[in-house]
Coordinates of C-alpha atoms and ligand atoms in Angstrom, one line a residue:
X11 CA -92.0 7.2 52.2
X12 CA -89.1 4.8 52.3
X13 CA -90.4 3.1 49.2
X14 CA -90.8 6.5 47.4
X15 CA -87.2 7.4 48.2
X16 CA -86.0 4.0 47.2
X17 CA -87.7 4.3 43.8
X18 CA -86.5 7.9 43.4
X19 CA -82.9 6.8 44.2
X20 CA -83.3 3.9 41.7
X21 CA -84.4 6.2 38.9
X22 CA -81.7 8.7 39.7
X23 CA -79.0 5.9 39.6
X24 CA -80.5 4.6 36.3
X25 CA -80.5 8.0 34.7
X26 CA -77.0 9.0 35.8
X27 CA -75.7 5.5 34.9
X28 CA -77.4 5.5 31.5
X29 CA -76.4 9.1 30.9
X30 CA -72.8 8.3 31.6
X31 CA -72.9 5.0 30.0
X32 CA -74.3 5.9 26.6
X33 CA -70.9 7.0 25.5
X34 CA -69.3 3.9 27.0
X35 CA -71.8 1.8 25.0
X36 CA -70.7 3.6 21.8
X37 CA -67.1 3.1 22.6
X38 CA -67.7 -0.6 23.1
X39 CA -69.4 -0.7 19.7
X40 CA -66.4 1.0 18.1
X41 CA -64.1 -1.5 19.7
X42 CA -66.3 -4.4 18.6
X43 CA -66.4 -3.1 15.1
X44 CA -62.6 -2.8 14.8
X45 CA -61.7 -6.0 16.6
X46 CA -64.0 -8.0 14.3
X47 CA -63.1 -6.3 11.1
X48 CA -60.2 -7.1 8.7
X49 CA -60.6 -3.9 6.7
X50 CA -57.9 -1.9 8.5
X51 CA -55.4 -4.7 8.2
X52 CA -56.1 -5.4 4.6
X53 CA -55.9 -1.7 3.7
X54 CA -52.5 -1.4 5.4
X55 CA -51.3 -4.4 3.5
X56 CA -52.5 -2.9 0.2
X57 CA -50.7 0.4 1.0
X58 CA -47.4 -1.3 2.0
X59 CA -47.2 -3.8 -0.8
X60 CA -48.4 -1.5 -3.6
X61 CA -46.6 1.7 -2.7
X62 CA -43.5 0.9 -0.5
X63 CA -40.5 3.3 -0.4
X64 CA -42.7 6.4 -0.7
X65 CA -40.3 9.2 0.2
X66 CA -41.9 12.6 -0.6
X67 CA -41.6 13.5 -4.3
X68 CA -41.0 9.9 -5.4
X69 CA -43.3 8.2 -7.9
X70 CA -44.2 5.7 -5.1
X71 CA -45.4 8.5 -2.9
X72 CA -47.8 9.7 -5.7
X73 CA -49.1 6.2 -6.1
X74 CA -49.6 5.9 -2.3
X75 CA -51.5 9.2 -2.3
X76 CA -53.8 7.9 -5.1
X77 CA -54.4 4.7 -3.2
X78 CA -55.1 6.3 0.1
X79 CA -57.5 8.6 -1.6
X80 CA -59.4 5.6 -3.0
X81 CA -59.5 3.9 0.4
X82 CA -60.9 7.0 2.1
X83 CA -63.3 7.6 -0.8
X84 CA -64.8 4.1 -0.3
X85 CA -65.9 5.2 3.2
X86 CA -68.0 8.0 1.7
X87 CA -66.7 11.2 3.3
X88 CA -68.7 14.4 2.7
X89 CA -65.7 16.0 1.1
X90 CA -62.4 14.6 -0.3
X91 CA -59.7 16.7 -1.9
X92 CA -56.0 17.1 -2.2
X93 CA -53.9 20.1 -1.2
X94 CA -50.9 20.8 -3.4
X95 CA -47.5 20.8 -1.5
X96 CA -44.2 21.6 -3.2
X97 CA -41.6 19.1 -1.9
X98 CA -37.9 18.6 -2.3
X99 CA -37.2 15.0 -3.5
X100 CA -34.0 13.2 -2.5
X101 CA -32.8 10.1 -4.1
X102 CA -30.4 7.5 -2.7
X103 CA -29.0 6.5 -6.2
X104 CA -27.5 3.1 -6.9
X105 CA -24.1 3.2 -5.1
X106 CA -23.7 2.5 -1.4
X107 CA -20.4 0.8 -0.4
X108 CA -18.4 1.0 2.7
X109 CA -15.2 -0.8 3.6
X110 CA -13.0 -0.9 6.7
X111 CA -9.2 -1.2 6.2
X112 CA -8.1 -2.8 9.4
X113 CA -4.5 -3.9 9.6
X114 CA -4.1 -6.1 6.4
X115 CA -7.8 -6.8 6.2
X116 CA -10.6 -5.3 4.1
X117 CA -14.0 -5.6 5.8
X118 CA -17.3 -4.7 4.1
X119 CA -19.9 -2.8 6.0
X120 CA -23.6 -2.5 5.5
X121 CA -24.3 1.2 4.9
X122 CA -27.0 3.6 3.9
X123 CA -26.7 7.3 2.9
X124 CA -28.4 9.5 5.5
X125 CA -31.5 11.3 4.0
X126 CA -30.6 14.7 2.6
X127 CA -26.8 13.9 2.4
X128 CA -24.7 14.9 -0.6
X129 CA -22.9 12.1 -2.5
X130 CA -19.2 11.3 -2.2
X131 CA -18.8 11.7 -6.0
X132 CA -17.3 8.9 -8.0
X133 CA -14.0 8.7 -6.2
X134 CA -15.6 8.1 -2.8
X135 CA -14.0 9.2 0.4
X136 CA -11.3 7.4 2.4
X137 CA -9.5 8.4 5.6
X138 CA -8.6 7.9 9.2
X139 CA -11.5 7.7 11.6
X140 CA -12.1 9.6 14.8
X141 CA -14.8 8.1 17.1
X142 CA -17.0 10.4 19.2
X143 CA -20.0 9.8 21.4
X144 CA -22.4 12.6 20.5
X145 CA -22.1 16.3 19.5
X146 CA -20.7 17.5 22.9
X147 CA -17.7 15.2 22.7
X148 CA -17.0 16.5 19.2
X149 CA -16.8 20.1 20.5
X150 CA -14.2 19.0 23.1
X151 CA -11.9 17.4 20.5
X152 CA -11.6 20.4 18.2
X153 CA -10.1 21.1 14.8
X154 CA -6.6 19.9 15.2
X155 CA -7.6 16.2 15.5
X156 CA -10.6 16.4 13.2
X157 CA -9.3 18.1 10.0
X158 CA -9.3 15.8 7.1
X159 CA -10.7 12.9 9.1
X160 CA -13.9 10.9 9.0
X161 CA -15.9 11.4 12.1
X162 CA -17.7 8.3 13.5
X163 CA -20.6 9.3 15.7
X164 CA -21.1 6.2 17.9
X165 CA -23.4 7.3 20.8
X166 CA -25.9 4.5 21.3
X167 CA -29.6 5.1 22.3
X168 CA -29.4 4.8 26.1
X169 CA -31.0 1.4 26.9
X170 CA -31.6 2.4 30.6
X171 CA -34.2 5.1 29.5
X172 CA -37.6 3.5 29.8
X173 CA -39.2 5.4 26.9
X174 CA -37.2 4.7 23.8
X175 CA -38.5 7.9 22.2
X176 CA -36.7 9.9 24.9
X177 CA -33.5 7.9 24.2
X178 CA -33.9 8.6 20.4
X179 CA -34.4 12.3 21.2
X180 CA -31.0 12.3 23.0
X181 CA -29.0 10.3 20.5
X182 CA -30.8 11.5 17.3
X183 CA -29.1 15.0 17.0
X184 CA -25.8 13.3 16.1
X185 CA -27.4 12.0 12.9
X186 CA -29.3 15.2 12.1
X187 CA -26.5 17.7 12.8
X188 CA -23.3 15.5 13.0
X189 CA -22.2 16.3 9.4
X190 CA -22.6 20.1 9.9
X191 CA -20.8 20.1 13.2
X192 CA -18.0 17.9 12.0
X193 CA -17.5 19.9 8.8
X194 CA -17.1 23.0 11.0
X195 CA -14.0 21.3 12.4
X196 CA -12.6 20.4 9.0
X197 CA -13.8 16.8 8.8
X198 CA -14.4 15.3 5.3
X199 CA -17.2 12.8 6.0
X200 CA -19.3 11.3 8.7
X201 CA -20.4 7.8 9.8
X202 CA -23.3 7.5 12.2
X203 CA -24.4 4.5 14.3
X204 CA -28.0 3.5 13.5
X205 CA -30.6 4.9 15.9
X206 CA -31.9 1.6 17.3
X207 CA -31.7 -0.5 20.4
X208 CA -31.5 -3.8 18.4
X209 CA -28.2 -5.4 17.7
X210 CA -28.0 -6.7 14.2
X211 CA -26.7 -5.8 10.8
X212 CA -29.7 -3.8 9.7
X213 CA -29.0 -0.2 8.9
X214 CA -31.5 2.6 9.9
X215 CA -31.5 5.8 7.9
X216 CA -33.3 9.1 8.7
X217 CA -32.9 12.8 8.0
X218 CA -29.9 15.1 8.4
X219 CA -29.6 18.8 7.7
X220 CA -26.8 21.1 6.7
X221 CA -26.3 24.4 8.3
X222 CA -26.0 27.2 5.7
X223 CA -22.6 28.3 6.9
X224 CA -20.7 25.0 6.4
X225 CA -19.1 23.0 3.6
X226 CA -21.4 20.0 2.9
X227 CA -19.8 16.7 3.6
X228 CA -21.3 13.2 2.9
X229 CA -22.8 11.0 5.7
X230 CA -23.8 7.4 6.0
X231 CA -25.2 5.3 8.8
X232 CA -24.0 1.8 9.7
X233 CA -25.6 -1.0 11.8
X234 CA -25.2 -1.2 15.6
X235 CA -23.2 -4.5 15.4
X236 CA -20.8 -3.1 12.8
X237 CA -20.5 0.2 14.7
X238 CA -19.4 -1.9 17.7
X239 CA -16.8 -3.8 15.7
X240 CA -15.6 -0.6 14.0
X241 CA -15.1 0.9 17.5
X242 CA -13.2 -2.2 18.6
X243 CA -11.0 -2.0 15.5
X244 CA -10.2 1.6 16.2
X245 CA -9.2 0.7 19.8
X246 CA -6.9 -2.0 18.5
X247 CA -5.5 0.1 15.7
X248 CA -6.1 3.8 15.6
X249 CA -4.7 3.8 12.0
X250 CA -7.8 1.9 10.8
X251 CA -9.3 3.6 7.8
X252 CA -12.8 3.6 6.2
X253 CA -13.6 4.1 2.5
X254 CA -17.2 4.8 1.4
X255 CA -19.0 5.9 -1.7
X256 CA -22.6 7.1 -2.2
X257 CA -24.5 8.5 -5.2
X258 CA -27.4 10.2 -3.6
X259 CA -28.8 13.5 -4.7
X260 CA -31.4 16.2 -4.1
X261 CA -33.6 17.1 -7.0
X262 CA -35.6 20.2 -8.0
X263 CA -39.0 21.0 -6.3
X264 CA -41.9 18.9 -7.4
X265 CA -45.6 18.8 -6.7
X266 CA -47.0 16.5 -4.1
X267 CA -50.2 16.5 -2.0
X268 CA -51.8 16.3 1.4
X269 CA -55.2 14.4 1.3
X270 CA -58.1 16.1 3.1
X271 CA -61.4 14.3 3.8
X272 CA -64.2 15.4 6.0
X273 CA -67.4 14.4 7.7
X274 CA -69.3 17.6 8.3
X275 CA -70.5 18.4 11.8
X276 CA -74.2 18.7 12.4
X277 CA -74.1 21.2 15.3
X278 CA -70.9 23.2 14.8
X279 CA -69.6 22.5 11.3
X280 CA -67.2 25.4 11.5
X281 CA -65.3 23.8 14.4
X282 CA -62.8 21.2 13.0
X283 CA -61.2 18.2 14.6
X284 CA -58.1 17.4 12.6
X285 CA -57.1 13.7 12.5
X286 CA -53.8 13.0 10.9
X287 CA -51.1 10.5 9.8
X288 CA -48.3 10.8 7.2
X289 CA -48.2 9.0 3.9
X290 CA -44.5 9.4 3.1
X291 CA -42.0 6.8 4.4
X292 CA -38.3 6.2 4.1
X293 CA -37.1 4.7 0.8
X294 CA -35.7 1.5 2.3
X295 CA -39.0 0.1 3.7
X296 CA -42.7 -0.4 3.3
X297 CA -43.5 2.2 5.9
X298 CA -45.9 0.0 7.8
X299 CA -45.3 1.3 11.3
X300 CA -44.0 4.7 10.1
X301 CA -46.6 5.7 9.2
X302 CA -48.9 3.5 7.2
X303 CA -50.5 2.5 10.5
X304 CA -51.2 6.1 11.4
X305 CA -52.9 6.7 8.0
X306 CA -55.1 3.7 8.6
X307 CA -55.8 4.7 12.2
X308 CA -57.0 8.1 10.9
X309 CA -59.0 6.9 7.9
X310 CA -60.8 4.4 10.1
X311 CA -62.6 7.3 11.8
X312 CA -64.6 7.9 8.7
X313 CA -65.3 4.3 8.0
X314 CA -66.5 3.5 11.5
X315 CA -68.5 6.7 12.0
X316 CA -70.3 5.9 8.8
X317 CA -70.9 2.2 9.7
X318 CA -72.2 3.0 13.1
X319 CA -74.2 6.0 12.0
X320 CA -72.2 8.4 14.2
X321 CA -72.9 12.0 13.2
X322 CA -70.3 14.3 14.9
X323 CA -71.3 17.7 16.2
X324 CA -68.1 19.2 14.8
X325 CA -66.5 18.6 11.4
X326 CA -64.1 15.7 11.6
X327 CA -61.3 16.3 9.1
X328 CA -58.8 13.5 8.2
X329 CA -55.5 15.0 6.9
X330 CA -53.0 12.6 5.4
X331 CA -49.8 14.6 5.4
X332 CA -46.9 14.4 2.9
X333 CA -43.2 14.9 3.8
X334 CA -43.1 14.3 7.5
X335 CA -39.8 12.5 7.2
X336 CA -37.7 15.2 5.6
X337 CA -39.0 18.8 5.7
X338 CA -42.6 18.7 7.1
X339 CA -43.7 20.8 4.1
X340 CA -47.1 19.1 4.1
X341 CA -47.6 20.1 7.7
X342 CA -46.5 23.7 6.9
X343 CA -48.9 23.9 4.0
X344 CA -51.9 22.6 6.1
X345 CA -51.2 25.1 8.9
X346 CA -50.8 27.9 6.4
X347 CA -54.2 27.0 4.8
X348 CA -55.9 26.9 8.2
X349 CA -54.5 30.3 8.9
X350 CA -55.5 31.9 5.6
X351 CA -59.0 30.6 5.7
X352 CA -59.3 31.6 9.4
X353 CA -60.5 28.1 10.3
X354 CA -61.1 27.1 13.9
X355 CA -59.4 23.9 14.8
X356 CA -61.0 22.6 17.9
X357 CA -58.4 19.9 18.5
X358 CA -55.7 18.1 16.3
X359 CA -54.7 14.5 16.6
X360 CA -52.0 12.6 14.9
X361 CA -51.0 8.9 15.1
X362 CA -47.2 8.5 14.3
X363 CA -46.1 6.1 16.9
X364 CA -46.5 2.9 14.9
X365 CA -49.1 0.2 14.7
X366 CA -48.3 -1.1 18.2
X367 CA -50.7 -1.6 21.1
X368 CA -51.9 1.7 22.4
X369 CA -51.2 2.5 26.1
X370 CA -53.2 5.7 26.1
X371 CA -52.8 9.2 24.6
X372 CA -50.7 12.3 24.7
X373 CA -52.0 15.8 25.0
X374 CA -50.0 19.0 24.5
X375 CA -52.2 21.8 25.7
X376 CA -52.7 24.4 28.4
X377 CA -53.0 23.0 32.0
X378 CA -56.8 23.5 32.0
X379 CA -57.3 21.7 28.7
X380 CA -55.2 18.8 30.0
X381 CA -57.3 18.6 33.1
X382 CA -60.4 18.4 30.8
X383 CA -58.6 15.8 28.7
X384 CA -58.0 13.6 31.7
X385 CA -61.8 13.2 32.0
X386 CA -61.6 10.8 29.1
X387 CA -59.3 8.4 30.9
X388 CA -62.1 6.4 32.5
X389 CA -63.6 5.5 29.1
X390 CA -60.4 3.7 28.2
X391 CA -60.1 1.7 31.4
X392 CA -61.8 -1.4 30.0
X393 CA -59.4 -1.4 27.2
X394 CA -56.2 -0.9 29.3
X395 CA -55.3 2.4 27.6
X396 CA -55.1 4.6 30.6
X397 CA -51.6 6.1 30.2
X398 CA -52.5 9.7 29.5
X399 CA -49.3 11.8 29.0
X400 CA -49.0 15.6 29.2
X401 CA -47.0 17.3 26.5
X402 CA -46.8 14.9 23.6
X403 CA -48.2 16.0 20.2
X404 CA -46.7 14.8 16.9
X405 CA -44.7 16.5 14.2
X406 CA -47.3 17.3 11.5
X407 CA -49.8 18.8 13.8
X408 CA -47.2 20.8 15.8
X409 CA -47.5 24.0 13.6
X410 CA -51.2 24.2 14.7
X411 CA -49.9 24.6 18.3
X412 CA -49.2 28.3 17.6
X413 CA -53.0 28.8 17.2
X414 CA -53.5 27.4 20.6
X415 CA -55.0 24.2 19.4
X416 CA -54.7 21.2 21.8
X417 CA -52.5 18.6 20.2
X418 CA -53.3 14.9 20.8
X419 CA -51.4 11.8 19.9
X420 CA -51.7 8.0 20.2
X421 CA -49.4 6.7 22.9
X422 CA -48.3 3.2 21.9
X423 CA -45.9 0.7 23.5
X424 CA -42.8 1.8 21.7
X425 CA -40.3 -0.8 23.1
X426 CA -40.0 -2.4 19.7
X427 CA -40.6 0.7 17.6
X428 CA -36.9 1.5 17.0
X429 CA -36.2 -2.1 15.9
X430 CA -38.1 -1.3 12.7
X431 CA -37.9 2.5 12.5
X432 CA -36.5 3.8 9.1
X433 CA -35.1 0.4 8.2
X434 CA -35.9 -2.4 5.8
X435 CA -37.6 -4.2 8.8
X436 CA -40.5 -1.8 8.7
X437 CA -42.7 -3.9 6.5
X438 CA -46.4 -5.0 6.7
X439 CA -45.7 -8.3 8.5
X440 CA -44.0 -6.4 11.4
X441 CA -47.4 -5.0 12.4
X442 CA -49.5 -7.2 14.6
X443 CA -53.1 -7.2 13.1
X444 CA -54.8 -7.1 16.5
X445 CA -52.5 -4.3 17.8
X446 CA -53.4 -2.4 14.7
X447 CA -57.1 -2.9 15.3
X448 CA -56.7 -1.7 18.9
X449 CA -54.9 1.4 17.5
X450 CA -57.8 2.1 15.2
X451 CA -60.4 1.6 17.9
X452 CA -58.5 3.9 20.2
X453 CA -58.3 6.6 17.6
X454 CA -62.0 6.5 16.6
X455 CA -63.1 6.4 20.2
X456 CA -60.9 9.4 21.2
X457 CA -62.3 11.5 18.3
X458 CA -65.8 10.5 19.2
X459 CA -65.4 11.5 22.8
X460 CA -63.5 14.8 22.2
X461 CA -66.4 15.9 20.0
X462 CA -69.4 14.6 22.0
X463 CA -68.2 15.5 25.4
X464 CA -67.1 19.1 24.4
X465 CA -63.9 18.2 26.1
X466 CA -62.1 21.4 25.1
X467 CA -65.1 23.7 25.8
X468 CA -68.4 24.2 24.0
Ligands
LIG519 ZN1 -43.4 9.0 11.2

């Protein structure tokens, strides 16, 4: 009797161990494939070196879309097509000069027009400078002091906040809305401190928007080191002036594209798991972390599924979005098409946190879906990716949230992310190949598990 129970127990343990472990074995195979393959790294290099500065609507962005399509096509998806998106191109032009007039000295600054800004026209803009730390402080100062002045937004990203994205979320609105708010008080131009925690002379750009109701005024960003020196000069001599000139412009609507590629599901082809990254980048960089890495993470799902013979139950659909950086028109187009066709998106994932080492994943969903999602954590324990965060999707998949779709993201170690973000430092060599491979393995594994374990319901 004892022997019989022992055998029974042994069989039970084996069955349950194997049953649970089959997926772990596949995850291990996915990691082995990625960690011993150079493909992801070489494809990222190709994208960065052949099509850098690929802001939506630029010739480089069209070249990047063609290239990414070729890369994905070489992995043999079941379907591959582009989805037309009308985008609003913005060009920086050739002129970007800024000079501080401090006492008897003329000091040159490194400067970049902020994306979406109007130009200064040929004569440039010169004036006294009022320094503020964020939008709230601006409101307190009021029109009397601001009329005719250049407002200098100098709120740094708070270094004491552990997650740099949170610090960016707090300081970022001064870049996005500073010009509109300052214009409302009669200011004639805006200078913004770069959104980064590194101290150097590298300038970081990004998007800004004008409110309909205000007079549009030009805006530039300057580096953190030069922002600190400008601040010191203003303390020493409040009569310090700045001159700057820019020649940027917004151009008429033009056609661009999202790339869509699928592996059809064998059990439930009508249920779709969207896996995204964005192909556009700022026009001063190669867009390696933002978001070349995300495009490669996503495309690797098709390559590795094919190589390992993984046939998903649901349709796995890679979407390479255009225009994340400026107006998210690619994201809007995709969501609109999902809605029109009445498609069922089972879950949506986007990688847009750089090619850094993944710590885990984010999940923006109902509480019950998040509880389900947490069941995946144990599969990532051997790879040290157990930081599962509630409430973090990404920008391009956000519009799918209104259909109740659980939104998933790659959660990377972002301590160095803002050193590179939207600056000339975001080039291919700033991505560590092994960290990129881990990001690919994490992405492919997550998509495999969400599908196979019916994590958001059958
Ligand atoms: Zn991005």
